[in-house]
Tab-separated table of N, CA and C in Angstrom:
chain	number	residue	atom	x	y	z
A	1	MET	N	27.319	23.360	5.222
A	1	MET	CA	27.937	22.067	5.162
A	1	MET	C	26.947	21.108	4.501
A	2	THR	N	27.437	20.262	3.602
A	2	THR	CA	26.551	19.329	2.900
A	2	THR	C	26.543	17.994	3.621
A	3	ASP	N	25.420	17.319	3.507
A	3	ASP	CA	25.282	15.996	4.127
A	3	ASP	C	25.810	14.925	3.196
A	4	ALA	N	26.231	13.823	3.782
A	4	ALA	CA	26.686	12.676	2.992
A	4	ALA	C	25.493	12.019	2.315
A	5	VAL	N	25.753	11.375	1.203
A	5	VAL	CA	24.683	10.694	0.485
A	5	VAL	C	24.144	9.575	1.354
A	6	GLY	N	22.846	9.517	1.496
A	6	GLY	CA	22.226	8.462	2.274
A	6	GLY	C	22.151	8.767	3.757
A	7	SER	N	22.421	10.006	4.159
A	7	SER	CA	22.328	10.336	5.577
A	7	SER	C	20.862	10.460	5.977
A	8	ILE	N	20.636	10.594	7.236
A	8	ILE	CA	19.261	10.668	7.741
A	8	ILE	C	18.597	11.969	7.284
A	9	ASP	N	19.375	13.057	7.261
A	9	ASP	CA	18.806	14.360	6.914
A	9	ASP	C	18.491	14.482	5.436
A	10	MET	N	19.269	13.844	4.584
A	10	MET	CA	19.084	13.978	3.147
A	10	MET	C	19.090	12.584	2.515
A	11	PRO	N	17.936	12.005	2.251
A	11	PRO	CA	17.893	10.647	1.718
A	11	PRO	C	18.394	10.565	0.284
A	12	ASP	N	18.736	9.346	-0.144
A	12	ASP	CA	19.175	9.102	-1.516
A	12	ASP	C	18.041	9.360	-2.498
A	13	ALA	N	18.410	9.468	-3.756
A	13	ALA	CA	17.410	9.665	-4.796
A	13	ALA	C	16.495	8.448	-4.906
A	14	GLU	N	17.025	7.258	-4.629
A	14	GLU	CA	16.204	6.055	-4.694
A	14	GLU	C	15.107	6.071	-3.641
A	15	ASP	N	15.421	6.657	-2.490
A	15	ASP	CA	14.446	6.702	-1.411
A	15	ASP	C	13.314	7.672	-1.704
A	16	GLU	N	13.550	8.648	-2.572
A	16	GLU	CA	12.543	9.657	-2.861
A	16	GLU	C	11.534	9.197	-3.894
A	17	ALA	N	11.806	8.114	-4.601
A	17	ALA	CA	10.889	7.637	-5.632
A	17	ALA	C	9.611	7.126	-4.976
A	18	PRO	N	8.465	7.438	-5.562
A	18	PRO	CA	7.203	6.960	-4.998
A	18	PRO	C	7.105	5.438	-5.083
A	19	ASP	N	6.300	4.875	-4.189
A	19	ASP	CA	6.146	3.429	-4.132
A	19	ASP	C	5.478	2.859	-5.378
A	20	SER	N	4.666	3.655	-6.061
A	20	SER	CA	3.948	3.142	-7.234
A	20	SER	C	4.897	2.857	-8.398
A	21	GLN	N	6.061	3.489	-8.437
A	21	GLN	CA	6.997	3.276	-9.533
A	21	GLN	C	7.887	2.064	-9.311
A	22	LYS	N	7.973	1.579	-8.098
A	22	LYS	CA	8.837	0.443	-7.822
A	22	LYS	C	8.190	-0.842	-8.321
A	23	LYS	N	9.012	-1.708	-8.902
A	23	LYS	CA	8.501	-2.978	-9.392
A	23	LYS	C	8.549	-4.005	-8.268
A	24	THR	N	7.535	-4.809	-8.196
A	24	THR	CA	7.518	-5.882	-7.212
A	24	THR	C	7.489	-7.211	-7.948
A	25	ARG	N	8.258	-8.157	-7.428
A	25	ARG	CA	8.305	-9.486	-8.032
A	25	ARG	C	7.718	-10.489	-7.061
A	26	LYS	N	7.042	-11.447	-7.593
A	26	LYS	CA	6.513	-12.515	-6.761
A	26	LYS	C	7.561	-13.595	-6.629
A	27	GLY	N	7.889	-13.969	-5.394
A	27	GLY	CA	8.786	-15.083	-5.157
A	27	GLY	C	10.255	-14.754	-5.274
A	28	GLY	N	10.636	-13.716	-5.952
A	28	GLY	CA	12.034	-13.358	-6.100
A	28	GLY	C	12.801	-14.399	-6.893
A	29	LYS	N	14.064	-14.597	-6.532
A	29	LYS	CA	14.930	-15.519	-7.250
A	29	LYS	C	14.588	-16.973	-6.943
A	30	ARG	N	14.026	-17.234	-5.786
A	30	ARG	CA	13.756	-18.608	-5.386
A	30	ARG	C	12.686	-19.263	-6.242
A	31	ALA	N	11.768	-18.501	-6.740
A	31	ALA	CA	10.668	-19.081	-7.497
A	31	ALA	C	11.145	-19.688	-8.813
A	32	LYS	N	12.286	-19.254	-9.324
A	32	LYS	CA	12.755	-19.711	-10.620
A	32	LYS	C	13.682	-20.914	-10.529
A	33	LYS	N	14.152	-21.256	-9.333
A	33	LYS	CA	15.112	-22.340	-9.179
A	33	LYS	C	14.438	-23.547	-8.542
A	34	GLY	N	14.904	-24.718	-8.931
A	34	GLY	CA	14.394	-25.943	-8.342
A	34	GLY	C	14.999	-26.186	-6.979
A	35	PRO	N	14.483	-27.187	-6.257
A	35	PRO	CA	14.974	-27.437	-4.903
A	35	PRO	C	16.438	-27.873	-4.862
A	36	LEU	N	16.898	-28.627	-5.866
A	36	LEU	CA	18.302	-29.048	-5.863
A	36	LEU	C	19.243	-27.874	-6.109
A	37	LYS	N	18.846	-26.955	-6.969
A	37	LYS	CA	19.678	-25.772	-7.212
A	37	LYS	C	19.729	-24.884	-5.982
A	38	ARG	N	18.602	-24.784	-5.280
A	38	ARG	CA	18.593	-23.983	-4.058
A	38	ARG	C	19.470	-24.622	-2.996
A	39	LEU	N	19.432	-25.954	-2.891
A	39	LEU	CA	20.266	-26.659	-1.929
A	39	LEU	C	21.745	-26.487	-2.266
A	40	ALA	N	22.084	-26.584	-3.551
A	40	ALA	CA	23.475	-26.384	-3.975
A	40	ALA	C	23.926	-24.960	-3.668
A	41	LEU	N	23.063	-23.986	-3.909
A	41	LEU	CA	23.377	-22.589	-3.603
A	41	LEU	C	23.603	-22.413	-2.097
A	42	PHE	N	22.775	-23.062	-1.303
A	42	PHE	CA	22.903	-22.984	0.153
A	42	PHE	C	24.261	-23.509	0.599
A	43	TYR	N	24.677	-24.663	0.074
A	43	TYR	CA	25.972	-25.220	0.458
A	43	TYR	C	27.130	-24.374	-0.055
A	44	ARG	N	27.003	-23.784	-1.226
A	44	ARG	CA	28.054	-22.884	-1.723
A	44	ARG	C	28.184	-21.664	-0.811
A	45	GLN	N	27.055	-21.162	-0.334
A	45	GLN	CA	27.092	-20.017	0.567
A	45	GLN	C	27.720	-20.392	1.908
A	46	ILE	N	27.458	-21.616	2.377
A	46	ILE	CA	28.072	-22.073	3.620
A	46	ILE	C	29.587	-22.124	3.473
A	47	VAL	N	30.058	-22.707	2.375
A	47	VAL	CA	31.501	-22.811	2.140
A	47	VAL	C	32.117	-21.418	2.030
A	48	ALA	N	31.429	-20.505	1.360
A	48	ALA	CA	31.945	-19.142	1.216
A	48	ALA	C	32.050	-18.452	2.576
A	49	GLU	N	31.073	-18.656	3.443
A	49	GLU	CA	31.129	-18.044	4.774
A	49	GLU	C	32.224	-18.680	5.628
A	50	LEU	N	32.412	-20.000	5.511
A	50	LEU	CA	33.453	-20.660	6.298
A	50	LEU	C	34.844	-20.211	5.867
A	51	ARG	N	35.000	-19.819	4.621
A	51	ARG	CA	36.295	-19.314	4.168
A	51	ARG	C	36.614	-17.951	4.764
A	52	LYS	N	35.593	-17.223	5.196
A	52	LYS	CA	35.799	-15.905	5.798
A	52	LYS	C	36.205	-15.993	7.265
A	53	VAL	N	35.997	-17.150	7.881
A	53	VAL	CA	36.261	-17.317	9.312
A	53	VAL	C	37.758	-17.234	9.573
A	54	VAL	N	38.121	-16.521	10.632
A	54	VAL	CA	39.515	-16.465	11.059
A	54	VAL	C	39.707	-17.578	12.079
A	55	TRP	N	40.377	-18.649	11.670
A	55	TRP	CA	40.555	-19.811	12.528
A	55	TRP	C	41.727	-19.571	13.475
A	56	PRO	N	41.611	-20.023	14.742
A	56	PRO	CA	42.711	-19.830	15.693
A	56	PRO	C	43.895	-20.740	15.368
A	57	THR	N	45.079	-20.288	15.774
A	57	THR	CA	46.271	-21.118	15.605
A	57	THR	C	46.249	-22.228	16.648
A	58	ARG	N	47.170	-23.176	16.507
A	58	ARG	CA	47.227	-24.284	17.468
A	58	ARG	C	47.516	-23.767	18.881
A	59	ASN	N	48.402	-22.779	19.008
A	59	ASN	CA	48.731	-22.225	20.331
A	59	ASN	C	47.520	-21.527	20.951
A	60	GLN	N	46.802	-20.746	20.154
A	60	GLN	CA	45.610	-20.077	20.657
A	60	GLN	C	44.559	-21.091	21.087
A	61	LEU	N	44.358	-22.116	20.270
A	61	LEU	CA	43.363	-23.130	20.587
A	61	LEU	C	43.718	-23.865	21.876
A	62	THR	N	45.000	-24.168	22.058
A	62	THR	CA	45.450	-24.844	23.273
A	62	THR	C	45.234	-23.959	24.495
A	63	SER	N	45.566	-22.686	24.379
A	63	SER	CA	45.405	-21.796	25.534
A	63	SER	C	43.928	-21.572	25.851
A	64	TYR	N	43.087	-21.421	24.835
A	64	TYR	CA	41.647	-21.243	25.071
A	64	TYR	C	41.045	-22.486	25.717
A	65	THR	N	41.446	-23.651	25.227
A	65	THR	CA	40.932	-24.902	25.780
A	65	THR	C	41.373	-25.072	27.225
A	66	SER	N	42.629	-24.762	27.506
A	66	SER	CA	43.137	-24.859	28.880
A	66	SER	C	42.380	-23.919	29.810
A	67	ALA	N	42.132	-22.706	29.354
A	67	ALA	CA	41.413	-21.736	30.179
A	67	ALA	C	40.000	-22.229	30.484
A	68	VAL	N	39.336	-22.805	29.492
A	68	VAL	CA	37.975	-23.305	29.703
A	68	VAL	C	37.981	-24.478	30.674
A	69	ILE	N	38.928	-25.399	30.522
A	69	ILE	CA	38.992	-26.557	31.416
A	69	ILE	C	39.273	-26.122	32.849
A	70	VAL	N	40.202	-25.175	33.046
A	70	VAL	CA	40.504	-24.671	34.393
A	70	VAL	C	39.270	-24.001	34.989
A	71	PHE	N	38.573	-23.199	34.213
A	71	PHE	CA	37.369	-22.526	34.699
A	71	PHE	C	36.308	-23.538	35.112
A	72	VAL	N	36.104	-24.563	34.305
A	72	VAL	CA	35.092	-25.573	34.627
A	72	VAL	C	35.467	-26.330	35.896
A	73	VAL	N	36.734	-26.682	36.044
A	73	VAL	CA	37.172	-27.399	37.249
A	73	VAL	C	36.969	-26.521	38.490
A	74	VAL	N	37.297	-25.246	38.399
A	74	VAL	CA	37.097	-24.333	39.531
A	74	VAL	C	35.617	-24.222	39.877
A	75	MET	N	34.763	-24.099	38.859
A	75	MET	CA	33.323	-23.994	39.113
A	75	MET	C	32.773	-25.278	39.726
A	76	ILE	N	33.247	-26.433	39.265
A	76	ILE	CA	32.822	-27.710	39.855
A	76	ILE	C	33.212	-27.750	41.327
A	77	GLY	N	34.428	-27.306	41.639
A	77	GLY	CA	34.876	-27.265	43.032
A	77	GLY	C	34.005	-26.360	43.882
A	78	LEU	N	33.680	-25.171	43.372
A	78	LEU	CA	32.834	-24.241	44.125
A	78	LEU	C	31.442	-24.816	44.372
A	79	ILE	N	30.846	-25.358	43.352
A	79	ILE	CA	29.500	-25.921	43.495
A	79	ILE	C	29.523	-27.106	44.467
A	80	THR	N	30.589	-27.925	44.400
A	80	THR	CA	30.707	-29.060	45.324
A	80	THR	C	30.801	-28.578	46.767
A	81	LEU	N	31.631	-27.571	47.017
A	81	LEU	CA	31.761	-27.033	48.373
A	81	LEU	C	30.454	-26.439	48.881
A	82	ILE	N	29.762	-25.688	48.021
A	82	ILE	CA	28.486	-25.088	48.426
A	82	ILE	C	27.464	-26.186	48.721
A	83	ASP	N	27.397	-27.194	47.866
A	83	ASP	CA	26.455	-28.296	48.066
A	83	ASP	C	26.774	-29.054	49.353
A	84	TYR	N	28.050	-29.327	49.567
A	84	TYR	CA	28.480	-30.030	50.778
A	84	TYR	C	28.106	-29.225	52.022
A	85	GLY	N	28.368	-27.921	51.989
A	85	GLY	CA	28.039	-27.061	53.126
A	85	GLY	C	26.552	-26.980	53.379
A	86	LEU	N	25.762	-26.841	52.334
A	86	LEU	CA	24.313	-26.747	52.505
A	86	LEU	C	23.718	-28.067	52.992
A	87	SER	N	24.268	-29.190	52.527
A	87	SER	CA	23.731	-30.479	52.983
A	87	SER	C	24.026	-30.682	54.474
A	88	HIS	N	25.220	-30.302	54.911
A	88	HIS	CA	25.531	-30.416	56.343
A	88	HIS	C	24.705	-29.444	57.167
A	89	ALA	N	24.453	-28.256	56.634
A	89	ALA	CA	23.604	-27.284	57.344
A	89	ALA	C	22.188	-27.816	57.459
A	90	ALA	N	21.671	-28.452	56.409
A	90	ALA	CA	20.323	-29.013	56.464
A	90	ALA	C	20.261	-30.168	57.458
A	91	LYS	N	21.288	-31.004	57.513
A	91	LYS	CA	21.322	-32.109	58.489
A	91	LYS	C	21.381	-31.568	59.915
A	92	TYR	N	22.114	-30.484	60.126
A	92	TYR	CA	22.220	-29.889	61.464
A	92	TYR	C	20.883	-29.289	61.908
A	93	VAL	N	20.209	-28.585	60.964
A	93	VAL	CA	18.967	-27.906	61.296
A	93	VAL	C	17.830	-28.908	61.492
A	94	PHE	N	17.714	-29.879	60.583
A	94	PHE	CA	16.565	-30.782	60.598
A	94	PHE	C	16.854	-32.122	61.272
A	95	GLY	N	17.988	-32.284	61.812
A	95	GLY	CA	18.246	-33.458	62.606
A	95	GLY	C	19.013	-34.507	61.973
């Protein structure tokens, strides 16, 4: 049975090349661009990533928000009850 290209058992041809043959660049692409071009590239990349986001529908957003609000209210109630109980226990114990 043959291994797939790039598998752990059989590396690609690129991986077999010695390190002395590989070219190294100083600074890469950033060294050739000015700060404004890099900033523009950064914002273009942000917009491109935001276009990939799957945004929730209005119904999903409403249900998620409702679930979070209910959870927070329940947790506030629990913490209040625990605090109230512990404060009364401390008053009983310490006078």
